[in-house]
Amino acid sequence: MKIPTLRIYTIAYLIFLYTPIVILPIFAFNNSTAVAFPLQGFTTEWFYNIAHDDVLFRALQNSLIVSSISSVLSATLGTFAARASTRYKFPGSGPLMGLIMLPMVLPDMITAMALLVVLLSIGIKLSLVTIILGHVLICTPFSVAILTSAFQSLDKSLEEAACDLGEGPVSTFMLVILPLVMPGIISALLISFTISLDEFIVTNFLGSGEPLLSTFIYGQLRFPKYVPNIMALGTVLVGVSIILLTLAEFFRRRGIAKTGSKDTGGFL
Amino acid sequence: MSSEKPTMIEFKDVHKYYGDYHALRGINATIKAGEFFSLLGPSGCGKTTLLRTIAGFEGISSGVVLIDGKDVAGIRPNHRPTNMVFQSYAIFPHLTVEQNVGFGLRKDPRSKEDKARAVDEALAMVGLAGYGKRAAHALSGGQRQRVALARALILKPKVLLLDEPLSALDKKLRENMQVELIKLQRQVGITFILVTHDQEEALVMSDRIAVMFEGQIAQLDSPEALYRLPKTRAVANFIGTMNFLPAKILSEAGGIAEIEAAGLGRMALNVEKQVTGAVSPGGATVGFRPETATLLFDTQEATDRESMATVEEVVYYGDMTYYDVKLDGTAEPMRVSMRNVFGRPVLDIGTRTRVGWSPGALVLFR
Ligand SMILES: Nc1ncnc2c1ncn2[C@@H]1O[C@H](COP(=O)(O)OP(=O)(O)OP(=O)(O)O)[C@@H](O)[C@H]1O
Ligand SMILES: [Mg+2]
């Protein structure tokens, strides 16, 4: 008999990948501070705890502020860069794009340290603003990558047609280009938001001590009695992520259906 | 008939370089108002480039382009009195049919109702009445093309530019659209400039055709003149088929040229009507179209002159048979096309046959 090696491998891989995520909600409802089997009974105490944790609330607030602003900025910058690189050929455009994409492969440590040194040496105080700065730097390459493919699949004659029909460059962009690359922009926003939300190194280096979700969680994990709280928080985050991704995929598919373009595969 | 019409577009020694590549090499031409004008030529000869210099998508390196008497240098496409039907149709996929057609009316000061009526009229004109609410991306190729036409014509441009608008359609639909486009052009009276690499399409549709090779206009004439008296062998070969035989000019006087051609013998040609082109170093050539010669069967009389030949190839097309025959004393086979008539046999390869021809149908390339 033939051994279904590939199938076994695939199943093992999926188990390895998702077991930790499945464990998360299990222990979030487990009535014990120790993360261990056997389970001790059902409780919602941990959720109650996190709902009434002021520091967590501040961290969440800060994270939402930082991630929202970072993702909007990086998607905007990404739009500009992707547009420029796909439509205009100018001297040095190749190396320039390389430099923009570099933070994607550069270790975050390096980016974070370099930024820290520069910021301190020119006398800028660390704050949420400096964190946003760092996050934009890290997220923008991902936005550029996603948006470049969106702009590349845009037929140039659509722009020319709009111009031919009397529209200037700005209204052409607003009326034709933007609606057609919107699915790409939404993807870029979402990816950037996610990257920014769980970014730890830059947040830790460039923060002023104000808690953000990632640094907060890291801090809490050092105290065993808080671990179940983190389990509960993680469960909430997983839930929110699933909802967000589902929404994004819904809008992406609707966009594709509306314009009749080919489905080139999103991230779901 | 078109000679008294005013000039709509004029090219004066237009050159265009893409980097080092010389894409347009001294274009001189005038296109008249209300004319159906075609730019015809093989791929890469610069047809699209020339069209785009009219629309304003390409600047020119030197020379002048005048539209309706005005130098359009530096004027952007959105401020030119031209509209374009793109090869890909460039239908906005996120809009409905009526939003597409009404796209150019955004800055129009008319009321919303008037604009809606204009859109309906434009749709009716291209045979798409009632399609307004459809999603544009769900249309067929032929329908998209009509939407693109309506979208351009609704703005009542002075010139409509069409870049191979029919090349994406299948043969049947293409032939229908050719007729519809001609009708539409007569109806609206707008100057149409059509880019095509399909000689048949150009012949069928145009008042005048500019045949382009390698960035230059090789000949600009009516379809009939192009077919009957092409200026160069290249033009003759691009428009239809022509057979060529080496020839010698014996004398030329009083508008009559005495020549001698291989396989055909001596004859006199009318210089004005039959002699063309600049003197070529390789010597003169006579040419004739396949349909101007006939194979003579049995005792059939020649209408004019006749020569002996051998059948080398037979291509049967149902209504027509194409014979490749080698005239005695020549090296290359000539093509002769014969309409098939009931009761007449198709000749076999190797048959000796008489070929009837007429000096009046020949063209001499100097
Ligand atoms: N943007 C460009 N940059 C460089 N070269 C170009 C550009 N556009 C066209 N060319 C070159 O100019 C020449 C003429 O191009 P053009 O598109 O006008 O040809 P065409 O006659 O329309 O051919 P086709 O029938 O293939 O459409 C071609 O050799 C083409 O490679
Ligand atoms: Mg072309």
PDB file of C-alpha atoms in Angstrom, chain B residues 233 245-249 259-260 279-286 364-366:
ATOM      1  CA  ARG B 233       5.983  47.794 -55.435  1.00  0.00           C
ATOM      2  CA  LEU B 245       7.882  40.988 -64.349  1.00  0.00           C
ATOM      3  CA  PRO B 246      11.180  42.627 -65.316  1.00  0.00           C
ATOM      4  CA  ALA B 247      10.778  45.168 -68.131  1.00  0.00           C
ATOM      5  CA  LYS B 248      12.766  47.576 -70.305  1.00  0.00           C
ATOM      6  CA  ILE B 249      11.682  51.030 -71.416  1.00  0.00           C
ATOM      7  CA  ILE B 259       8.302  48.866 -73.264  1.00  0.00           C
ATOM      8  CA  GLU B 260       9.300  45.255 -73.499  1.00  0.00           C
ATOM      9  CA  VAL B 279      13.526  55.451 -61.240  1.00  0.00           C
ATOM     10  CA  SER B 280      14.813  52.365 -59.445  1.00  0.00           C
ATOM     11  CA  PRO B 281      18.402  51.169 -59.837  1.00  0.00           C
ATOM     12  CA  GLY B 282      17.329  47.566 -60.384  1.00  0.00           C
ATOM     13  CA  GLY B 283      15.586  48.487 -63.625  1.00  0.00           C
ATOM     14  CA  ALA B 284      11.907  48.831 -64.431  1.00  0.00           C
ATOM     15  CA  THR B 285       9.186  46.325 -63.548  1.00  0.00           C
ATOM     16  CA  VAL B 286       5.684  45.803 -64.890  1.00  0.00           C
ATOM     17  CA  LEU B 364       5.020  50.117 -64.957  1.00  0.00           C
ATOM     18  CA  PHE B 365       7.298  50.864 -62.008  1.00  0.00           C
ATOM     19  CA  ARG B 366      10.210  52.850 -63.417  1.00  0.00           C
TER      20      ARG B 366
END
